[in-house]
Amino acid sequence: MTATLKTAPLAAPKIVVRPSAQRGPVDFGWLQSRHSFSFGGYYDPNHMGFRGLRVINEDRVAPGTGFDTHGHRDMEIVSYVLEGALAHKDSMGNVEELKAGEVQAMSAGTGILHSEFNADKAAPVHFLQIWLLPDRNGHTPRYAQKMFTATDKRNKLSLVVSPDGADGSLPTHSGARMYASLLDAGKSVALDLAPGRAAWAQVARGSVDLDGTVLAEGDGAAVTDAARIALTGLAPESELLVFDLK
């Protein structure tokens, strides 16, 4: 008699939601921000980052104001502009303006100085500031930016940041891949995850269903023990970022 080997079913994905309302609040008058993880004056030992994702700050900067010149080192910094325009200037000689839909990837490496201001005198600028842990310290600083249009992101996962600049994405010294998507209601996207990898989904606008879990605007979610995740738009248009993390 031949024994039949039975394969144990895969465990259900583990999804831990970071509700928008529980993020760390910042109100400096000129800056309204919500921090998904500990940052600056906001500290929560239970929320120090997730895998290689260290910071997600949702920032709204009043017209004609911004962050004066300050320094960073040994961090991969990504800015994703949702509304308005962000003026950037740094010690590498870059003087740029990022408009809605543009993504900036900056390797702080051995050290940079930069400033960021709202380039509009009438309307606020709304953007996500993201920090990714580098694969090592001491990289030479570098800068890149690129526009990713609504068409690029409509009902698909558009790779915007990666370790190797694949598919026209911006390269970083990080093991993370960052995707952006604009989902119409009822439309779905899926991301396959290699063994040992995890995902973070961040909803910038609208709402989505993440494998049966509803995420509203501003919500984030960590996903582990999953070979694939699926997201479906629940609002007329939902904008989100999805991270594939080591």
CSV table of C-alpha atoms in Angstrom, one decimal:
chain,number,residue,atom,x,y,z
A,1,MET,CA,0.0,0.0,0.0
A,2,THR,CA,1.4,3.4,-1.1
A,3,ALA,CA,1.3,6.2,1.4
A,4,THR,CA,-0.1,9.5,0.2
A,5,LEU,CA,1.9,12.6,1.2
A,6,LYS,CA,-0.5,15.4,2.2
A,7,THR,CA,0.7,19.0,1.9
A,8,ALA,CA,-0.3,21.3,4.7
A,9,PRO,CA,-2.4,24.2,3.5
A,10,LEU,CA,-0.8,27.6,3.4
A,11,ALA,CA,-1.4,29.7,6.4
A,12,ALA,CA,-3.7,32.7,5.9
A,13,PRO,CA,-1.9,36.0,5.3
A,14,LYS,CA,-1.5,38.1,8.4
A,15,ILE,CA,-2.8,41.6,8.0
A,16,VAL,CA,-2.2,44.3,10.6
A,17,VAL,CA,-3.9,47.6,10.0
A,18,ARG,CA,-2.4,51.0,11.0
A,19,PRO,CA,-5.6,53.1,11.1
A,20,SER,CA,-5.3,56.7,9.8
A,21,ALA,CA,-6.7,58.2,13.0
A,22,GLN,CA,-4.0,56.4,15.2
A,23,ARG,CA,-1.1,57.9,13.3
A,24,GLY,CA,1.1,60.4,15.1
A,25,PRO,CA,-0.3,63.9,14.7
A,26,VAL,CA,1.9,67.0,14.0
A,27,ASP,CA,0.5,70.5,13.8
A,28,PHE,CA,3.0,73.3,13.4
A,29,GLY,CA,0.5,75.7,11.8
A,30,TRP,CA,2.4,75.8,8.5
A,31,LEU,CA,2.8,71.9,8.5
A,32,GLN,CA,0.0,69.4,9.1
A,33,SER,CA,1.4,65.9,9.2
A,34,ARG,CA,0.5,62.4,10.2
A,35,HIS,CA,3.2,59.8,11.0
A,36,SER,CA,2.6,56.1,10.5
A,37,PHE,CA,5.9,55.4,12.4
A,38,SER,CA,7.9,57.1,15.1
A,39,PHE,CA,9.5,60.3,13.7
A,40,GLY,CA,10.8,63.6,15.1
A,41,GLY,CA,8.9,64.4,18.3
A,42,TYR,CA,6.4,61.5,17.8
A,43,TYR,CA,7.6,58.3,19.5
A,44,ASP,CA,5.8,55.0,19.8
A,45,PRO,CA,7.9,51.9,20.5
A,46,ASN,CA,5.2,49.8,18.9
A,47,HIS,CA,5.5,51.6,15.6
A,48,MET,CA,9.2,52.0,14.6
A,49,GLY,CA,8.8,51.0,11.0
A,50,PHE,CA,8.1,47.8,9.1
A,51,ARG,CA,10.9,45.7,7.6
A,52,GLY,CA,13.0,48.1,5.4
A,53,LEU,CA,10.3,50.8,5.6
A,54,ARG,CA,11.2,53.3,8.3
A,55,VAL,CA,9.0,56.3,7.6
A,56,ILE,CA,5.8,57.2,6.0
A,57,ASN,CA,4.7,60.8,6.7
A,58,GLU,CA,1.7,62.4,5.1
A,59,ASP,CA,2.6,66.1,4.9
A,60,ARG,CA,0.5,69.1,4.0
A,61,VAL,CA,2.6,72.3,3.8
A,62,ALA,CA,0.9,75.7,3.7
A,63,PRO,CA,1.5,78.1,0.8
A,64,GLY,CA,4.9,79.8,0.7
A,65,THR,CA,6.3,77.8,3.7
A,66,GLY,CA,8.4,74.7,4.1
A,67,PHE,CA,11.4,72.9,5.6
A,68,ASP,CA,14.5,75.0,5.9
A,69,THR,CA,17.9,73.6,5.0
A,70,HIS,CA,18.6,70.5,7.1
A,71,GLY,CA,20.8,67.4,6.8
A,72,HIS,CA,20.3,63.6,6.3
A,73,ARG,CA,22.7,60.7,6.0
A,74,ASP,CA,22.5,57.0,5.3
A,75,MET,CA,18.8,56.9,4.4
A,76,GLU,CA,17.0,56.4,1.1
A,77,ILE,CA,14.3,59.2,0.9
A,78,VAL,CA,11.4,59.1,-1.4
A,79,SER,CA,8.8,61.9,-1.9
A,80,TYR,CA,5.5,61.2,-3.7
A,81,VAL,CA,3.5,64.4,-4.5
A,82,LEU,CA,-0.2,64.0,-4.4
A,83,GLU,CA,-1.3,67.7,-4.9
A,84,GLY,CA,0.5,71.0,-5.5
A,85,ALA,CA,4.1,71.5,-6.2
A,86,LEU,CA,7.2,71.0,-4.0
A,87,ALA,CA,10.4,73.0,-4.5
A,88,HIS,CA,13.6,71.2,-3.8
A,89,LYS,CA,17.2,72.4,-3.4
A,90,ASP,CA,20.2,70.4,-2.2
A,91,SER,CA,23.9,70.5,-1.6
A,92,MET,CA,24.5,68.3,-4.7
A,93,GLY,CA,23.4,71.3,-6.8
A,94,ASN,CA,19.9,70.1,-7.7
A,95,VAL,CA,17.2,72.8,-7.9
A,96,GLU,CA,13.9,71.2,-8.9
A,97,GLU,CA,10.2,71.4,-8.6
A,98,LEU,CA,8.1,68.3,-8.1
A,99,LYS,CA,4.4,68.5,-9.3
A,100,ALA,CA,1.6,66.1,-8.6
A,101,GLY,CA,2.4,62.7,-9.9
A,102,GLU,CA,6.2,63.2,-9.7
A,103,VAL,CA,8.3,61.0,-7.5
A,104,GLN,CA,11.7,61.9,-6.1
A,105,ALA,CA,14.3,59.4,-4.9
A,106,MET,CA,17.3,60.7,-3.0
A,107,SER,CA,20.1,58.7,-1.5
A,108,ALA,CA,21.4,60.7,1.5
A,109,GLY,CA,24.5,58.4,1.8
A,110,THR,CA,27.5,60.0,3.4
A,111,GLY,CA,25.5,63.2,3.9
A,112,ILE,CA,23.4,65.8,2.1
A,113,LEU,CA,21.8,69.2,3.0
A,114,HIS,CA,18.4,70.1,1.4
A,115,SER,CA,15.4,72.3,1.7
A,116,GLU,CA,11.8,71.7,0.6
A,117,PHE,CA,9.2,74.4,0.2
A,118,ASN,CA,5.7,74.8,-1.1
A,119,ALA,CA,6.3,76.2,-4.6
A,120,ASP,CA,2.7,77.6,-4.7
A,121,LYS,CA,1.8,80.9,-3.0
A,122,ALA,CA,-1.9,80.1,-3.0
A,123,ALA,CA,-2.5,76.4,-2.4
A,124,PRO,CA,-1.0,73.8,0.0
A,125,VAL,CA,1.2,71.0,-1.2
A,126,HIS,CA,0.3,67.5,-0.2
A,127,PHE,CA,2.9,64.7,-0.4
A,128,LEU,CA,4.1,61.5,1.2
A,129,GLN,CA,7.6,61.4,2.6
A,130,ILE,CA,9.0,57.9,2.7
A,131,TRP,CA,12.3,56.7,4.2
A,132,LEU,CA,13.8,53.3,3.2
A,133,LEU,CA,16.7,51.7,5.0
A,134,PRO,CA,19.8,51.4,2.8
A,135,ASP,CA,21.5,48.1,2.1
A,136,ARG,CA,24.6,49.6,3.8
A,137,ASN,CA,25.9,52.9,5.1
A,138,GLY,CA,28.3,55.2,3.2
A,139,HIS,CA,26.9,55.4,-0.3
A,140,THR,CA,27.7,58.4,-2.5
A,141,PRO,CA,24.7,60.7,-2.4
A,142,ARG,CA,22.5,60.9,-5.5
A,143,TYR,CA,19.2,62.3,-6.8
A,144,ALA,CA,16.6,61.4,-9.3
A,145,GLN,CA,13.0,62.3,-10.1
A,146,LYS,CA,10.4,61.2,-12.6
A,147,MET,CA,6.7,61.8,-13.5
A,148,PHE,CA,4.4,58.8,-13.3
A,149,THR,CA,1.2,59.8,-15.1
A,150,ALA,CA,-2.4,58.7,-14.2
A,151,THR,CA,-2.2,56.5,-17.3
A,152,ASP,CA,0.9,54.8,-16.0
A,153,LYS,CA,-0.9,53.9,-12.8
A,154,ARG,CA,-4.5,53.3,-13.8
A,155,ASN,CA,-5.7,49.9,-12.7
A,156,LYS,CA,-2.2,48.5,-12.5
A,157,LEU,CA,0.8,48.4,-10.2
A,158,SER,CA,3.4,50.8,-11.6
A,159,LEU,CA,6.9,50.2,-10.3
A,160,VAL,CA,8.2,53.6,-9.2
A,161,VAL,CA,11.2,52.7,-7.0
A,162,SER,CA,13.4,49.6,-7.0
A,163,PRO,CA,16.9,48.4,-6.1
A,164,ASP,CA,17.9,48.2,-9.8
A,165,GLY,CA,15.8,50.8,-11.7
A,166,ALA,CA,13.8,48.1,-13.4
A,167,ASP,CA,11.0,49.1,-15.8
A,168,GLY,CA,11.9,52.7,-15.7
A,169,SER,CA,11.6,53.0,-11.9
A,170,LEU,CA,13.9,55.2,-9.8
A,171,PRO,CA,16.8,53.3,-8.3
A,172,THR,CA,17.6,53.3,-4.6
A,173,HIS,CA,20.1,51.5,-2.4
A,174,SER,CA,17.4,49.6,-0.7
A,175,GLY,CA,15.9,46.1,-1.0
A,176,ALA,CA,12.4,47.6,-1.3
A,177,ARG,CA,10.2,47.8,-4.4
A,178,MET,CA,7.5,50.5,-4.3
A,179,TYR,CA,4.5,50.5,-6.6
A,180,ALA,CA,1.9,53.1,-7.2
A,181,SER,CA,-1.7,52.6,-8.4
A,182,LEU,CA,-4.9,54.4,-9.3
A,183,LEU,CA,-7.8,52.0,-8.9
A,184,ASP,CA,-11.2,52.6,-10.3
A,185,ALA,CA,-14.1,51.1,-8.3
A,186,GLY,CA,-14.3,47.4,-8.7
A,187,LYS,CA,-10.9,47.1,-10.4
A,188,SER,CA,-8.2,44.9,-8.9
A,189,VAL,CA,-4.4,44.5,-8.8
A,190,ALA,CA,-2.3,41.7,-7.4
A,191,LEU,CA,1.3,41.5,-6.2
A,192,ASP,CA,3.2,38.2,-5.9
A,193,LEU,CA,5.7,38.0,-3.0
A,194,ALA,CA,8.8,35.9,-2.9
A,195,PRO,CA,9.3,33.6,0.1
A,196,GLY,CA,10.3,35.7,3.2
A,197,ARG,CA,9.1,39.0,1.7
A,198,ALA,CA,6.4,41.1,3.2
A,199,ALA,CA,4.2,44.0,2.0
A,200,TRP,CA,2.9,47.3,3.2
A,201,ALA,CA,-0.1,49.0,1.6
A,202,GLN,CA,-0.7,52.7,2.1
A,203,VAL,CA,-4.0,54.3,0.9
A,204,ALA,CA,-3.4,58.0,-0.1
A,205,ARG,CA,-6.9,58.6,-1.4
A,206,GLY,CA,-10.2,56.7,-1.5
A,207,SER,CA,-10.5,53.2,-0.1
A,208,VAL,CA,-9.6,49.6,-1.1
A,209,ASP,CA,-10.2,46.0,-0.1
A,210,LEU,CA,-7.0,44.2,0.8
A,211,ASP,CA,-7.7,40.5,0.8
A,212,GLY,CA,-11.0,41.0,2.7
A,213,THR,CA,-9.8,43.9,4.9
A,214,VAL,CA,-11.1,47.4,4.1
A,215,LEU,CA,-8.5,50.2,4.2
A,216,ALA,CA,-9.8,53.8,4.2
A,217,GLU,CA,-8.0,56.9,3.2
A,218,GLY,CA,-4.8,57.3,5.3
A,219,ASP,CA,-4.8,53.7,6.5
A,220,GLY,CA,-1.8,51.5,6.1
A,221,ALA,CA,-1.4,47.7,6.5
A,222,ALA,CA,1.4,45.3,7.1
A,223,VAL,CA,1.1,41.9,5.3
A,224,THR,CA,3.2,38.9,6.2
A,225,ASP,CA,2.9,35.2,5.5
A,226,ALA,CA,1.5,35.8,2.0
A,227,ALA,CA,2.5,34.6,-1.4
A,228,ARG,CA,0.2,37.1,-3.1
A,229,ILE,CA,-1.8,40.1,-2.1
A,230,ALA,CA,-4.8,41.5,-4.0
A,231,LEU,CA,-6.3,45.0,-3.7
A,232,THR,CA,-9.6,46.1,-5.1
A,233,GLY,CA,-10.8,49.7,-5.5
A,234,LEU,CA,-13.9,50.6,-3.4
A,235,ALA,CA,-14.2,54.4,-4.2
A,236,PRO,CA,-14.6,56.0,-7.7
A,237,GLU,CA,-10.8,56.5,-7.7
A,238,SER,CA,-8.3,55.2,-5.1
A,239,GLU,CA,-4.6,56.1,-5.0
A,240,LEU,CA,-2.3,53.8,-3.1
A,241,LEU,CA,1.3,52.8,-2.6
A,242,VAL,CA,2.3,49.2,-2.2
A,243,PHE,CA,5.8,48.1,-0.9
A,244,ASP,CA,7.4,44.8,-1.5
A,245,LEU,CA,9.9,44.5,1.4
A,246,LYS,CA,12.7,42.2,2.6
